[in-house]
Amino acid sequence: SAVISQKPSRDICQRGTSLTIQCQVDSQVTMMFWYRQQPGQSLTLIATANQGSEATYESGFVIDKFPISRPNLTFSTLTVSNMSPEDSSIYLCSVIRGRIADTQYFGPGTRLTVL
Amino acid sequence: AQTVTQSQPEMSVQEAETVTLSCTYDTSESDYYLFWYKQPPSRQMILVIRQEAYKQQNATENRFSVNFQKAAKSFSLKISDSQLGDAAMYFCAYRDPRGGSEKLVFGKGTKLTVNP
């Protein structure tokens, strides 16, 4: 497995503002992902964070709303832009550490509440 | 598109007893991966068990085992000797490795309560 940390662990934000969530892994990983878990719901993949290039977004998610960076093999950020109450969710990063067919391990999540 | 269905929103079990959580999925692929993740109130997603579709043998991890029925597209999780710490949301997940995609498709989850 991998030791994954996320900052902040939770935040309460005002409508119209932006929040950047950080994901840090204790060692180099092959792939990094960002998921959203809306209240009482399952997880939905937002995007794959690609090191040194633009993230690959899933249908329904766009870069202007969820810009992602991955400057190296152990760190990624997700920004939730121009927030509305509908963005209130848990945001989780996950990683694949070794070969591509390996298991995804998840960070502890960031609980975001938008007022 | 692949879908994952967990038909039991909630389940309960007595401590030390056995419980089975159901999961079915829809795919036209023959090679894929299936997972069970546990999410306690701390919200950390923890891998419970993993199954490769090409393996006929059911995966086992200590008190956790699966019943993988490929033809029926069924992937149930059995928890033996249930413990209070097993109380959590359990999510079944599918991954189709075609084209290098590592996307996990999750079911809606089953909330497991363990009664002392």
mmCIF file with all atom_site columns, C-alpha atoms in Angstrom:
data_model
loop_
_atom_site.group_PDB
_atom_site.id
_atom_site.type_symbol
_atom_site.label_atom_id
_atom_site.label_alt_id
_atom_site.label_comp_id
_atom_site.label_asym_id
_atom_site.label_entity_id
_atom_site.label_seq_id
_atom_site.pdbx_PDB_ins_code
_atom_site.Cartn_x
_atom_site.Cartn_y
_atom_site.Cartn_z
_atom_site.occupancy
_atom_site.B_iso_or_equiv
_atom_site.pdbx_formal_charge
_atom_site.auth_seq_id
_atom_site.auth_comp_id
_atom_site.auth_asym_id
_atom_site.auth_atom_id
_atom_site.pdbx_PDB_model_num
ATOM 1   C CA . SER A 1 1   ? 0.000   0.000   0.000   1.00 0.00 ? 1   SER A CA 1
ATOM 2   C CA . ALA A 1 2   ? 0.976   3.688   0.103   1.00 0.00 ? 2   ALA A CA 1
ATOM 3   C CA . VAL A 1 3   ? 0.791   6.373   2.748   1.00 0.00 ? 3   VAL A CA 1
ATOM 4   C CA . ILE A 1 4   ? -1.409  9.110   1.335   1.00 0.00 ? 4   ILE A CA 1
ATOM 5   C CA . SER A 1 5   ? -2.229  12.410  2.995   1.00 0.00 ? 5   SER A CA 1
ATOM 6   C CA . GLN A 1 6   ? -4.677  15.095  1.971   1.00 0.00 ? 6   GLN A CA 1
ATOM 7   C CA . LYS A 1 7   ? -4.915  18.717  3.004   1.00 0.00 ? 7   LYS A CA 1
ATOM 8   C CA . PRO A 1 8   ? -7.178  20.131  4.226   1.00 0.00 ? 8   PRO A CA 1
ATOM 9   C CA . SER A 1 9   ? -9.088  17.318  5.871   1.00 0.00 ? 9   SER A CA 1
ATOM 10  C CA . ARG A 1 10  ? -12.197 19.459  5.845   1.00 0.00 ? 10  ARG A CA 1
ATOM 11  C CA . ASP A 1 11  ? -13.249 22.996  5.023   1.00 0.00 ? 11  ASP A CA 1
ATOM 12  C CA . ILE A 1 12  ? -16.288 25.208  4.954   1.00 0.00 ? 12  ILE A CA 1
ATOM 13  C CA . CYS A 1 13  ? -16.307 27.687  2.086   1.00 0.00 ? 13  CYS A CA 1
ATOM 14  C CA . GLN A 1 14  ? -18.462 30.447  0.750   1.00 0.00 ? 14  GLN A CA 1
ATOM 15  C CA . ARG A 1 15  ? -20.262 30.274  -2.549  1.00 0.00 ? 15  ARG A CA 1
ATOM 16  C CA . GLY A 1 16  ? -18.221 31.652  -5.444  1.00 0.00 ? 16  GLY A CA 1
ATOM 17  C CA . THR A 1 17  ? -14.813 30.997  -3.905  1.00 0.00 ? 17  THR A CA 1
ATOM 18  C CA . SER A 1 18  ? -12.254 28.340  -4.825  1.00 0.00 ? 18  SER A CA 1
ATOM 19  C CA . LEU A 1 19  ? -10.478 25.705  -2.771  1.00 0.00 ? 19  LEU A CA 1
ATOM 20  C CA . THR A 1 20  ? -7.317  23.787  -3.602  1.00 0.00 ? 20  THR A CA 1
ATOM 21  C CA . ILE A 1 21  ? -6.917  20.302  -2.159  1.00 0.00 ? 21  ILE A CA 1
ATOM 22  C CA . GLN A 1 22  ? -3.502  18.722  -1.918  1.00 0.00 ? 22  GLN A CA 1
ATOM 23  C CA . CYS A 1 23  ? -2.630  15.035  -2.150  1.00 0.00 ? 23  CYS A CA 1
ATOM 24  C CA . GLN A 1 24  ? 0.812   13.879  -1.050  1.00 0.00 ? 24  GLN A CA 1
ATOM 25  C CA . VAL A 1 25  ? 2.144   10.312  -1.281  1.00 0.00 ? 25  VAL A CA 1
ATOM 26  C CA . ASP A 1 26  ? 5.096   8.960   0.662   1.00 0.00 ? 26  ASP A CA 1
ATOM 27  C CA . SER A 1 27  ? 6.806   7.556   -2.439  1.00 0.00 ? 27  SER A CA 1
ATOM 28  C CA . GLN A 1 28  ? 6.581   7.693   -6.201  1.00 0.00 ? 28  GLN A CA 1
ATOM 29  C CA . VAL A 1 29  ? 3.423   6.298   -7.725  1.00 0.00 ? 29  VAL A CA 1
ATOM 30  C CA . THR A 1 30  ? 2.469   5.356   -11.236 1.00 0.00 ? 30  THR A CA 1
ATOM 31  C CA . MET A 1 31  ? -0.932  7.008   -11.406 1.00 0.00 ? 31  MET A CA 1
ATOM 32  C CA . MET A 1 32  ? -3.013  9.461   -9.378  1.00 0.00 ? 32  MET A CA 1
ATOM 33  C CA . PHE A 1 33  ? -6.753  10.041  -9.504  1.00 0.00 ? 33  PHE A CA 1
ATOM 34  C CA . TRP A 1 34  ? -9.370  12.345  -8.038  1.00 0.00 ? 34  TRP A CA 1
ATOM 35  C CA . TYR A 1 35  ? -12.824 11.123  -7.014  1.00 0.00 ? 35  TYR A CA 1
ATOM 36  C CA . ARG A 1 36  ? -15.901 12.885  -5.705  1.00 0.00 ? 36  ARG A CA 1
ATOM 37  C CA . GLN A 1 37  ? -18.304 11.381  -3.200  1.00 0.00 ? 37  GLN A CA 1
ATOM 38  C CA . GLN A 1 38  ? -21.482 13.396  -2.849  1.00 0.00 ? 38  GLN A CA 1
ATOM 39  C CA . PRO A 1 39  ? -23.432 13.097  0.426   1.00 0.00 ? 39  PRO A CA 1
ATOM 40  C CA . GLY A 1 40  ? -24.761 9.577   0.894   1.00 0.00 ? 40  GLY A CA 1
ATOM 41  C CA . GLN A 1 41  ? -23.545 8.560   -2.533  1.00 0.00 ? 41  GLN A CA 1
ATOM 42  C CA . SER A 1 42  ? -20.872 6.414   -4.096  1.00 0.00 ? 42  SER A CA 1
ATOM 43  C CA . LEU A 1 43  ? -17.589 7.559   -5.596  1.00 0.00 ? 43  LEU A CA 1
ATOM 44  C CA . THR A 1 44  ? -17.321 9.055   -9.057  1.00 0.00 ? 44  THR A CA 1
ATOM 45  C CA . LEU A 1 45  ? -14.053 9.577   -10.882 1.00 0.00 ? 45  LEU A CA 1
ATOM 46  C CA . ILE A 1 46  ? -13.383 13.212  -11.722 1.00 0.00 ? 46  ILE A CA 1
ATOM 47  C CA . ALA A 1 47  ? -10.098 12.838  -13.565 1.00 0.00 ? 47  ALA A CA 1
ATOM 48  C CA . THR A 1 48  ? -6.766  11.123  -13.875 1.00 0.00 ? 48  THR A CA 1
ATOM 49  C CA . ALA A 1 49  ? -3.906  13.412  -12.889 1.00 0.00 ? 49  ALA A CA 1
ATOM 50  C CA . ASN A 1 50  ? -1.105  13.080  -15.431 1.00 0.00 ? 50  ASN A CA 1
ATOM 51  C CA . GLN A 1 51  ? 2.416   13.991  -14.436 1.00 0.00 ? 51  GLN A CA 1
ATOM 52  C CA . GLY A 1 52  ? 3.692   16.868  -16.527 1.00 0.00 ? 52  GLY A CA 1
ATOM 53  C CA . SER A 1 53  ? 0.608   17.152  -18.724 1.00 0.00 ? 53  SER A CA 1
ATOM 54  C CA . GLU A 1 54  ? -3.060  18.042  -18.623 1.00 0.00 ? 54  GLU A CA 1
ATOM 55  C CA . ALA A 1 55  ? -5.358  15.802  -16.609 1.00 0.00 ? 55  ALA A CA 1
ATOM 56  C CA . THR A 1 56  ? -7.768  13.425  -18.324 1.00 0.00 ? 56  THR A CA 1
ATOM 57  C CA . TYR A 1 57  ? -11.341 14.300  -17.316 1.00 0.00 ? 57  TYR A CA 1
ATOM 58  C CA . GLU A 1 58  ? -14.346 12.042  -17.143 1.00 0.00 ? 58  GLU A CA 1
ATOM 59  C CA . SER A 1 59  ? -17.615 12.910  -18.795 1.00 0.00 ? 59  SER A CA 1
ATOM 60  C CA . GLY A 1 60  ? -19.384 15.638  -16.876 1.00 0.00 ? 60  GLY A CA 1
ATOM 61  C CA . PHE A 1 61  ? -16.234 17.167  -15.409 1.00 0.00 ? 61  PHE A CA 1
ATOM 62  C CA . VAL A 1 62  ? -14.310 20.044  -16.994 1.00 0.00 ? 62  VAL A CA 1
ATOM 63  C CA . ILE A 1 63  ? -10.948 21.623  -16.446 1.00 0.00 ? 63  ILE A CA 1
ATOM 64  C CA . ASP A 1 64  ? -12.337 25.096  -15.799 1.00 0.00 ? 64  ASP A CA 1
ATOM 65  C CA . LYS A 1 65  ? -14.307 23.815  -12.846 1.00 0.00 ? 65  LYS A CA 1
ATOM 66  C CA . PHE A 1 66  ? -11.798 21.259  -11.534 1.00 0.00 ? 66  PHE A CA 1
ATOM 67  C CA . PRO A 1 67  ? -8.270  22.247  -12.550 1.00 0.00 ? 67  PRO A CA 1
ATOM 68  C CA . ILE A 1 68  ? -5.728  19.602  -11.565 1.00 0.00 ? 68  ILE A CA 1
ATOM 69  C CA . SER A 1 69  ? -1.981  19.710  -11.323 1.00 0.00 ? 69  SER A CA 1
ATOM 70  C CA . ARG A 1 70  ? 0.566   16.957  -10.897 1.00 0.00 ? 70  ARG A CA 1
ATOM 71  C CA . PRO A 1 71  ? 4.048   18.458  -10.927 1.00 0.00 ? 71  PRO A CA 1
ATOM 72  C CA . ASN A 1 72  ? 5.833   15.277  -9.877  1.00 0.00 ? 72  ASN A CA 1
ATOM 73  C CA . LEU A 1 73  ? 5.314   11.603  -9.068  1.00 0.00 ? 73  LEU A CA 1
ATOM 74  C CA . THR A 1 74  ? 4.241   12.102  -5.440  1.00 0.00 ? 74  THR A CA 1
ATOM 75  C CA . PHE A 1 75  ? 2.015   15.195  -5.417  1.00 0.00 ? 75  PHE A CA 1
ATOM 76  C CA . SER A 1 76  ? -1.190  16.446  -7.001  1.00 0.00 ? 76  SER A CA 1
ATOM 77  C CA . THR A 1 77  ? -3.713  19.198  -6.399  1.00 0.00 ? 77  THR A CA 1
ATOM 78  C CA . LEU A 1 78  ? -7.393  19.515  -7.228  1.00 0.00 ? 78  LEU A CA 1
ATOM 79  C CA . THR A 1 79  ? -9.033  22.926  -7.245  1.00 0.00 ? 79  THR A CA 1
ATOM 80  C CA . VAL A 1 80  ? -12.774 23.278  -6.937  1.00 0.00 ? 80  VAL A CA 1
ATOM 81  C CA . SER A 1 81  ? -13.519 26.592  -8.623  1.00 0.00 ? 81  SER A CA 1
ATOM 82  C CA . ASN A 1 82  ? -16.404 29.031  -8.268  1.00 0.00 ? 82  ASN A CA 1
ATOM 83  C CA . MET A 1 83  ? -18.027 26.790  -5.723  1.00 0.00 ? 83  MET A CA 1
ATOM 84  C CA . SER A 1 84  ? -21.743 26.313  -5.195  1.00 0.00 ? 84  SER A CA 1
ATOM 85  C CA . PRO A 1 85  ? -23.552 24.264  -2.528  1.00 0.00 ? 85  PRO A CA 1
ATOM 86  C CA . GLU A 1 86  ? -23.804 21.410  -5.047  1.00 0.00 ? 86  GLU A CA 1
ATOM 87  C CA . ASP A 1 87  ? -20.035 21.025  -4.766  1.00 0.00 ? 87  ASP A CA 1
ATOM 88  C CA . SER A 1 88  ? -20.375 19.965  -1.139  1.00 0.00 ? 88  SER A CA 1
ATOM 89  C CA . SER A 1 89  ? -18.801 16.511  -1.167  1.00 0.00 ? 89  SER A CA 1
ATOM 90  C CA . ILE A 1 90  ? -15.901 14.423  -0.021  1.00 0.00 ? 90  ILE A CA 1
ATOM 91  C CA . TYR A 1 91  ? -13.014 14.618  -2.448  1.00 0.00 ? 91  TYR A CA 1
ATOM 92  C CA . LEU A 1 92  ? -10.603 11.705  -2.451  1.00 0.00 ? 92  LEU A CA 1
ATOM 93  C CA . CYS A 1 93  ? -7.349  11.137  -4.210  1.00 0.00 ? 93  CYS A CA 1
ATOM 94  C CA . SER A 1 94  ? -6.208  7.647   -5.049  1.00 0.00 ? 94  SER A CA 1
ATOM 95  C CA . VAL A 1 95  ? -2.997  6.179   -6.386  1.00 0.00 ? 95  VAL A CA 1
ATOM 96  C CA . ILE A 1 96  ? -1.636  3.156   -8.139  1.00 0.00 ? 96  ILE A CA 1
ATOM 97  C CA . ARG A 1 97  ? 1.784   2.484   -6.829  1.00 0.00 ? 97  ARG A CA 1
ATOM 98  C CA . GLY A 1 98  ? 3.315   -0.112  -9.101  1.00 0.00 ? 98  GLY A CA 1
ATOM 99  C CA . ARG A 1 99  ? 2.296   -1.725  -12.318 1.00 0.00 ? 99  ARG A CA 1
ATOM 100 C CA . ILE A 1 100 ? -0.789  -0.439  -14.073 1.00 0.00 ? 100 ILE A CA 1
ATOM 101 C CA . ALA A 1 101 ? -2.951  -3.401  -13.099 1.00 0.00 ? 101 ALA A CA 1
ATOM 102 C CA . ASP A 1 102 ? -2.269  -2.814  -9.446  1.00 0.00 ? 102 ASP A CA 1
ATOM 103 C CA . THR A 1 103 ? -4.780  -1.843  -6.799  1.00 0.00 ? 103 THR A CA 1
ATOM 104 C CA . GLN A 1 104 ? -5.887  1.730   -6.176  1.00 0.00 ? 104 GLN A CA 1
ATOM 105 C CA . TYR A 1 105 ? -5.278  3.037   -2.664  1.00 0.00 ? 105 TYR A CA 1
ATOM 106 C CA . PHE A 1 106 ? -7.162  6.006   -1.351  1.00 0.00 ? 106 PHE A CA 1
ATOM 107 C CA . GLY A 1 107 ? -6.293  9.027   0.697   1.00 0.00 ? 107 GLY A CA 1
ATOM 108 C CA . PRO A 1 108 ? -8.338  10.000  3.772   1.00 0.00 ? 108 PRO A CA 1
ATOM 109 C CA . GLY A 1 109 ? -10.502 12.434  1.834   1.00 0.00 ? 109 GLY A CA 1
ATOM 110 C CA . THR A 1 110 ? -11.354 16.117  2.144   1.00 0.00 ? 110 THR A CA 1
ATOM 111 C CA . ARG A 1 111 ? -14.832 16.993  3.340   1.00 0.00 ? 111 ARG A CA 1
ATOM 112 C CA . LEU A 1 112 ? -15.968 20.198  1.652   1.00 0.00 ? 112 LEU A CA 1
ATOM 113 C CA . THR A 1 113 ? -19.062 22.144  2.678   1.00 0.00 ? 113 THR A CA 1
ATOM 114 C CA . VAL A 1 114 ? -20.136 25.104  0.564   1.00 0.00 ? 114 VAL A CA 1
ATOM 115 C CA . LEU A 1 115 ? -22.515 27.600  2.116   1.00 0.00 ? 115 LEU A CA 1
ATOM 116 C CA . ALA B 2 1   ? -21.140 1.301   -19.987 1.00 0.00 ? 1   ALA B CA 1
ATOM 117 C CA . GLN B 2 2   ? -20.258 -0.893  -17.095 1.00 0.00 ? 2   GLN B CA 1
ATOM 118 C CA . THR B 2 3   ? -22.523 -0.741  -14.066 1.00 0.00 ? 3   THR B CA 1
ATOM 119 C CA . VAL B 2 4   ? -22.223 -2.125  -10.566 1.00 0.00 ? 4   VAL B CA 1
ATOM 120 C CA . THR B 2 5   ? -25.301 -2.898  -8.477  1.00 0.00 ? 5   THR B CA 1
ATOM 121 C CA . GLN B 2 6   ? -25.459 -3.421  -4.751  1.00 0.00 ? 6   GLN B CA 1
ATOM 122 C CA . SER B 2 7   ? -29.045 -4.320  -3.965  1.00 0.00 ? 7   SER B CA 1
ATOM 123 C CA . GLN B 2 8   ? -28.752 -4.136  -0.184  1.00 0.00 ? 8   GLN B CA 1
ATOM 124 C CA . PRO B 2 9   ? -28.582 -0.532  1.052   1.00 0.00 ? 9   PRO B CA 1
ATOM 125 C CA . GLU B 2 10  ? -28.248 -1.755  4.635   1.00 0.00 ? 10  GLU B CA 1
ATOM 126 C CA . MET B 2 11  ? -27.384 -5.013  6.382   1.00 0.00 ? 11  MET B CA 1
ATOM 127 C CA . SER B 2 12  ? -26.911 -5.991  9.999   1.00 0.00 ? 12  SER B CA 1
ATOM 128 C CA . VAL B 2 13  ? -25.172 -8.896  11.677  1.00 0.00 ? 13  VAL B CA 1
ATOM 129 C CA . GLN B 2 14  ? -24.563 -10.101 15.187  1.00 0.00 ? 14  GLN B CA 1
ATOM 130 C CA . GLU B 2 15  ? -21.021 -10.055 16.432  1.00 0.00 ? 15  GLU B CA 1
ATOM 131 C CA . ALA B 2 16  ? -19.241 -13.359 15.652  1.00 0.00 ? 16  ALA B CA 1
ATOM 132 C CA . GLU B 2 17  ? -21.811 -14.282 13.017  1.00 0.00 ? 17  GLU B CA 1
ATOM 133 C CA . THR B 2 18  ? -21.404 -14.419 9.235   1.00 0.00 ? 18  THR B CA 1
ATOM 134 C CA . VAL B 2 19  ? -22.866 -11.983 6.732   1.00 0.00 ? 19  VAL B CA 1
ATOM 135 C CA . THR B 2 20  ? -22.864 -11.873 2.938   1.00 0.00 ? 20  THR B CA 1
ATOM 136 C CA . LEU B 2 21  ? -23.019 -8.664  0.926   1.00 0.00 ? 21  LEU B CA 1
ATOM 137 C CA . SER B 2 22  ? -24.238 -8.879  -2.654  1.00 0.00 ? 22  SER B CA 1
ATOM 138 C CA . CYS B 2 23  ? -22.841 -7.268  -5.777  1.00 0.00 ? 23  CYS B CA 1
ATOM 139 C CA . THR B 2 24  ? -23.671 -7.744  -9.434  1.00 0.00 ? 24  THR B CA 1
ATOM 140 C CA . TYR B 2 25  ? -22.128 -6.026  -12.408 1.00 0.00 ? 25  TYR B CA 1
ATOM 141 C CA . ASP B 2 26  ? -22.697 -5.635  -16.081 1.00 0.00 ? 26  ASP B CA 1
ATOM 142 C CA . THR B 2 27  ? -19.924 -5.985  -18.625 1.00 0.00 ? 27  THR B CA 1
ATOM 143 C CA . SER B 2 28  ? -19.253 -7.516  -22.001 1.00 0.00 ? 28  SER B CA 1
ATOM 144 C CA . GLU B 2 29  ? -15.577 -7.953  -21.234 1.00 0.00 ? 29  GLU B CA 1
ATOM 145 C CA . SER B 2 30  ? -13.887 -11.187 -20.225 1.00 0.00 ? 30  SER B CA 1
ATOM 146 C CA . ASP B 2 31  ? -10.865 -9.730  -18.477 1.00 0.00 ? 31  ASP B CA 1
ATOM 147 C CA . TYR B 2 32  ? -11.415 -7.304  -15.636 1.00 0.00 ? 32  TYR B CA 1
ATOM 148 C CA . TYR B 2 33  ? -10.908 -6.745  -11.922 1.00 0.00 ? 33  TYR B CA 1
ATOM 149 C CA . LEU B 2 34  ? -13.327 -6.601  -9.029  1.00 0.00 ? 34  LEU B CA 1
ATOM 150 C CA . PHE B 2 35  ? -12.804 -5.075  -5.606  1.00 0.00 ? 35  PHE B CA 1
ATOM 151 C CA . TRP B 2 36  ? -14.488 -4.645  -2.286  1.00 0.00 ? 36  TRP B CA 1
ATOM 152 C CA . TYR B 2 37  ? -13.642 -1.476  -0.372  1.00 0.00 ? 37  TYR B CA 1
ATOM 153 C CA . LYS B 2 38  ? -14.645 -0.604  3.160   1.00 0.00 ? 38  LYS B CA 1
ATOM 154 C CA . GLN B 2 39  ? -15.346 2.971   4.270   1.00 0.00 ? 39  GLN B CA 1
ATOM 155 C CA . PRO B 2 40  ? -15.740 3.426   8.037   1.00 0.00 ? 40  PRO B CA 1
ATOM 156 C CA . PRO B 2 41  ? -17.052 6.695   9.501   1.00 0.00 ? 41  PRO B CA 1
ATOM 157 C CA . SER B 2 42  ? -13.533 8.089   9.270   1.00 0.00 ? 42  SER B CA 1
ATOM 158 C CA . ARG B 2 43  ? -14.274 8.041   5.483   1.00 0.00 ? 43  ARG B CA 1
ATOM 159 C CA . GLN B 2 44  ? -10.936 6.389   4.621   1.00 0.00 ? 44  GLN B CA 1
ATOM 160 C CA . MET B 2 45  ? -11.469 3.942   1.761   1.00 0.00 ? 45  MET B CA 1
ATOM 161 C CA . ILE B 2 46  ? -9.768  0.677   2.670   1.00 0.00 ? 46  ILE B CA 1
ATOM 162 C CA . LEU B 2 47  ? -9.227  -2.204  0.269   1.00 0.00 ? 47  LEU B CA 1
ATOM 163 C CA . VAL B 2 48  ? -10.802 -5.381  1.603   1.00 0.00 ? 48  VAL B CA 1
ATOM 164 C CA . ILE B 2 49  ? -10.273 -7.840  -1.213  1.00 0.00 ? 49  ILE B CA 1
ATOM 165 C CA . ARG B 2 50  ? -9.552  -8.051  -4.920  1.00 0.00 ? 50  ARG B CA 1
ATOM 166 C CA . GLN B 2 51  ? -10.436 -10.604 -7.602  1.00 0.00 ? 51  GLN B CA 1
ATOM 167 C CA . GLU B 2 52  ? -9.061  -10.987 -11.105 1.00 0.00 ? 52  GLU B CA 1
ATOM 168 C CA . ALA B 2 53  ? -11.695 -12.252 -13.516 1.00 0.00 ? 53  ALA B CA 1
ATOM 169 C CA . TYR B 2 54  ? -9.353  -14.746 -15.149 1.00 0.00 ? 54  TYR B CA 1
ATOM 170 C CA . LYS B 2 55  ? -8.855  -16.532 -11.844 1.00 0.00 ? 55  LYS B CA 1
ATOM 171 C CA . GLN B 2 56  ? -11.458 -19.167 -11.087 1.00 0.00 ? 56  GLN B CA 1
ATOM 172 C CA . GLN B 2 57  ? -10.420 -19.478 -7.464  1.00 0.00 ? 57  GLN B CA 1
ATOM 173 C CA . ASN B 2 58  ? -12.259 -17.176 -5.092  1.00 0.00 ? 58  ASN B CA 1
ATOM 174 C CA . ALA B 2 59  ? -10.100 -14.639 -3.299  1.00 0.00 ? 59  ALA B CA 1
ATOM 175 C CA . THR B 2 60  ? -9.731  -14.878 0.482   1.00 0.00 ? 60  THR B CA 1
ATOM 176 C CA . GLU B 2 61  ? -8.236  -12.479 3.020   1.00 0.00 ? 61  GLU B CA 1
ATOM 177 C CA . ASN B 2 62  ? -8.464  -13.768 6.575   1.00 0.00 ? 62  ASN B CA 1
ATOM 178 C CA . ARG B 2 63  ? -12.153 -13.458 7.596   1.00 0.00 ? 63  ARG B CA 1
ATOM 179 C CA . PHE B 2 64  ? -13.141 -12.002 4.230   1.00 0.00 ? 64  PHE B CA 1
ATOM 180 C CA . SER B 2 65  ? -13.881 -14.122 1.180   1.00 0.00 ? 65  SER B CA 1
ATOM 181 C CA . VAL B 2 66  ? -15.706 -13.688 -2.068  1.00 0.00 ? 66  VAL B CA 1
ATOM 182 C CA . ASN B 2 67  ? -18.041 -15.825 -4.124  1.00 0.00 ? 67  ASN B CA 1
ATOM 183 C CA . PHE B 2 68  ? -17.178 -14.915 -7.688  1.00 0.00 ? 68  PHE B CA 1
ATOM 184 C CA . GLN B 2 69  ? -19.646 -16.240 -10.247 1.00 0.00 ? 69  GLN B CA 1
ATOM 185 C CA . LYS B 2 70  ? -18.379 -14.983 -13.592 1.00 0.00 ? 70  LYS B CA 1
ATOM 186 C CA . ALA B 2 71  ? -21.203 -16.321 -15.739 1.00 0.00 ? 71  ALA B CA 1
ATOM 187 C CA . ALA B 2 72  ? -23.778 -14.783 -13.438 1.00 0.00 ? 72  ALA B CA 1
ATOM 188 C CA . LYS B 2 73  ? -21.698 -11.587 -13.088 1.00 0.00 ? 73  LYS B CA 1
ATOM 189 C CA . SER B 2 74  ? -21.957 -11.830 -9.339  1.00 0.00 ? 74  SER B CA 1
ATOM 190 C CA . PHE B 2 75  ? -19.321 -10.919 -6.765  1.00 0.00 ? 75  PHE B CA 1
ATOM 191 C CA . SER B 2 76  ? -20.512 -11.296 -3.187  1.00 0.00 ? 76  SER B CA 1
ATOM 192 C CA . LEU B 2 77  ? -18.460 -10.649 -0.061  1.00 0.00 ? 77  LEU B CA 1
ATOM 193 C CA . LYS B 2 78  ? -18.668 -12.952 2.949   1.00 0.00 ? 78  LYS B CA 1
ATOM 194 C CA . ILE B 2 79  ? -17.509 -11.712 6.316   1.00 0.00 ? 79  ILE B CA 1
ATOM 195 C CA . SER B 2 80  ? -17.006 -14.476 8.867   1.00 0.00 ? 80  SER B CA 1
ATOM 196 C CA . ASP B 2 81  ? -16.789 -14.039 12.636  1.00 0.00 ? 81  ASP B CA 1
ATOM 197 C CA . SER B 2 82  ? -17.997 -10.444 12.329  1.00 0.00 ? 82  SER B CA 1
ATOM 198 C CA . GLN B 2 83  ? -16.359 -7.912  14.604  1.00 0.00 ? 83  GLN B CA 1
ATOM 199 C CA . LEU B 2 84  ? -17.531 -4.513  15.782  1.00 0.00 ? 84  LEU B CA 1
ATOM 200 C CA . GLY B 2 85  ? -14.756 -2.944  13.727  1.00 0.00 ? 85  GLY B CA 1
ATOM 201 C CA . ASP B 2 86  ? -16.308 -4.346  10.559  1.00 0.00 ? 86  ASP B CA 1
ATOM 202 C CA . ALA B 2 87  ? -19.119 -1.809  10.788  1.00 0.00 ? 87  ALA B CA 1
ATOM 203 C CA . ALA B 2 88  ? -18.778 0.447   7.751   1.00 0.00 ? 88  ALA B CA 1
ATOM 204 C CA . MET B 2 89  ? -20.008 1.191   4.263   1.00 0.00 ? 89  MET B CA 1
ATOM 205 C CA . TYR B 2 90  ? -18.905 -1.477  1.827   1.00 0.00 ? 90  TYR B CA 1
ATOM 206 C CA . PHE B 2 91  ? -18.465 -0.631  -1.824  1.00 0.00 ? 91  PHE B CA 1
ATOM 207 C CA . CYS B 2 92  ? -18.112 -3.078  -4.666  1.00 0.00 ? 92  CYS B CA 1
ATOM 208 C CA . ALA B 2 93  ? -16.028 -1.784  -7.574  1.00 0.00 ? 93  ALA B CA 1
ATOM 209 C CA . TYR B 2 94  ? -15.216 -2.879  -11.110 1.00 0.00 ? 94  TYR B CA 1
ATOM 210 C CA . ARG B 2 95  ? -12.278 -2.014  -13.287 1.00 0.00 ? 95  ARG B CA 1
ATOM 211 C CA . ASP B 2 96  ? -11.978 -2.577  -17.005 1.00 0.00 ? 96  ASP B CA 1
ATOM 212 C CA . PRO B 2 97  ? -8.324  -2.365  -18.003 1.00 0.00 ? 97  PRO B CA 1
ATOM 213 C CA . ARG B 2 98  ? -8.972  -1.840  -21.708 1.00 0.00 ? 98  ARG B CA 1
ATOM 214 C CA . GLY B 2 99  ? -6.935  0.917   -23.274 1.00 0.00 ? 99  GLY B CA 1
ATOM 215 C CA . GLY B 2 100 ? -4.966  1.482   -20.111 1.00 0.00 ? 100 GLY B CA 1
ATOM 216 C CA . SER B 2 101 ? -7.968  2.873   -18.257 1.00 0.00 ? 101 SER B CA 1
ATOM 217 C CA . GLU B 2 102 ? -7.746  2.432   -14.516 1.00 0.00 ? 102 GLU B CA 1
ATOM 218 C CA . LYS B 2 103 ? -11.164 3.890   -13.801 1.00 0.00 ? 103 LYS B CA 1
ATOM 219 C CA . LEU B 2 104 ? -13.034 2.255   -10.946 1.00 0.00 ? 104 LEU B CA 1
ATOM 220 C CA . VAL B 2 105 ? -16.815 2.032   -11.249 1.00 0.00 ? 105 VAL B CA 1
ATOM 221 C CA . PHE B 2 106 ? -18.441 1.792   -7.839  1.00 0.00 ? 106 PHE B CA 1
ATOM 222 C CA . GLY B 2 107 ? -21.747 0.458   -6.623  1.00 0.00 ? 107 GLY B CA 1
ATOM 223 C CA . LYS B 2 108 ? -23.899 2.588   -4.331  1.00 0.00 ? 108 LYS B CA 1
ATOM 224 C CA . GLY B 2 109 ? -22.677 0.791   -1.238  1.00 0.00 ? 109 GLY B CA 1
ATOM 225 C CA . THR B 2 110 ? -24.074 -1.317  1.600   1.00 0.00 ? 110 THR B CA 1
ATOM 226 C CA . LYS B 2 111 ? -24.078 -0.019  5.140   1.00 0.00 ? 111 LYS B CA 1
ATOM 227 C CA . LEU B 2 112 ? -23.136 -2.830  7.516   1.00 0.00 ? 112 LEU B CA 1
ATOM 228 C CA . THR B 2 113 ? -24.074 -2.639  11.176  1.00 0.00 ? 113 THR B CA 1
ATOM 229 C CA . VAL B 2 114 ? -22.542 -5.086  13.645  1.00 0.00 ? 114 VAL B CA 1
ATOM 230 C CA . ASN B 2 115 ? -24.585 -5.642  16.787  1.00 0.00 ? 115 ASN B CA 1
ATOM 231 C CA . PRO B 2 116 ? -22.831 -6.656  20.015  1.00 0.00 ? 116 PRO B CA 1
#
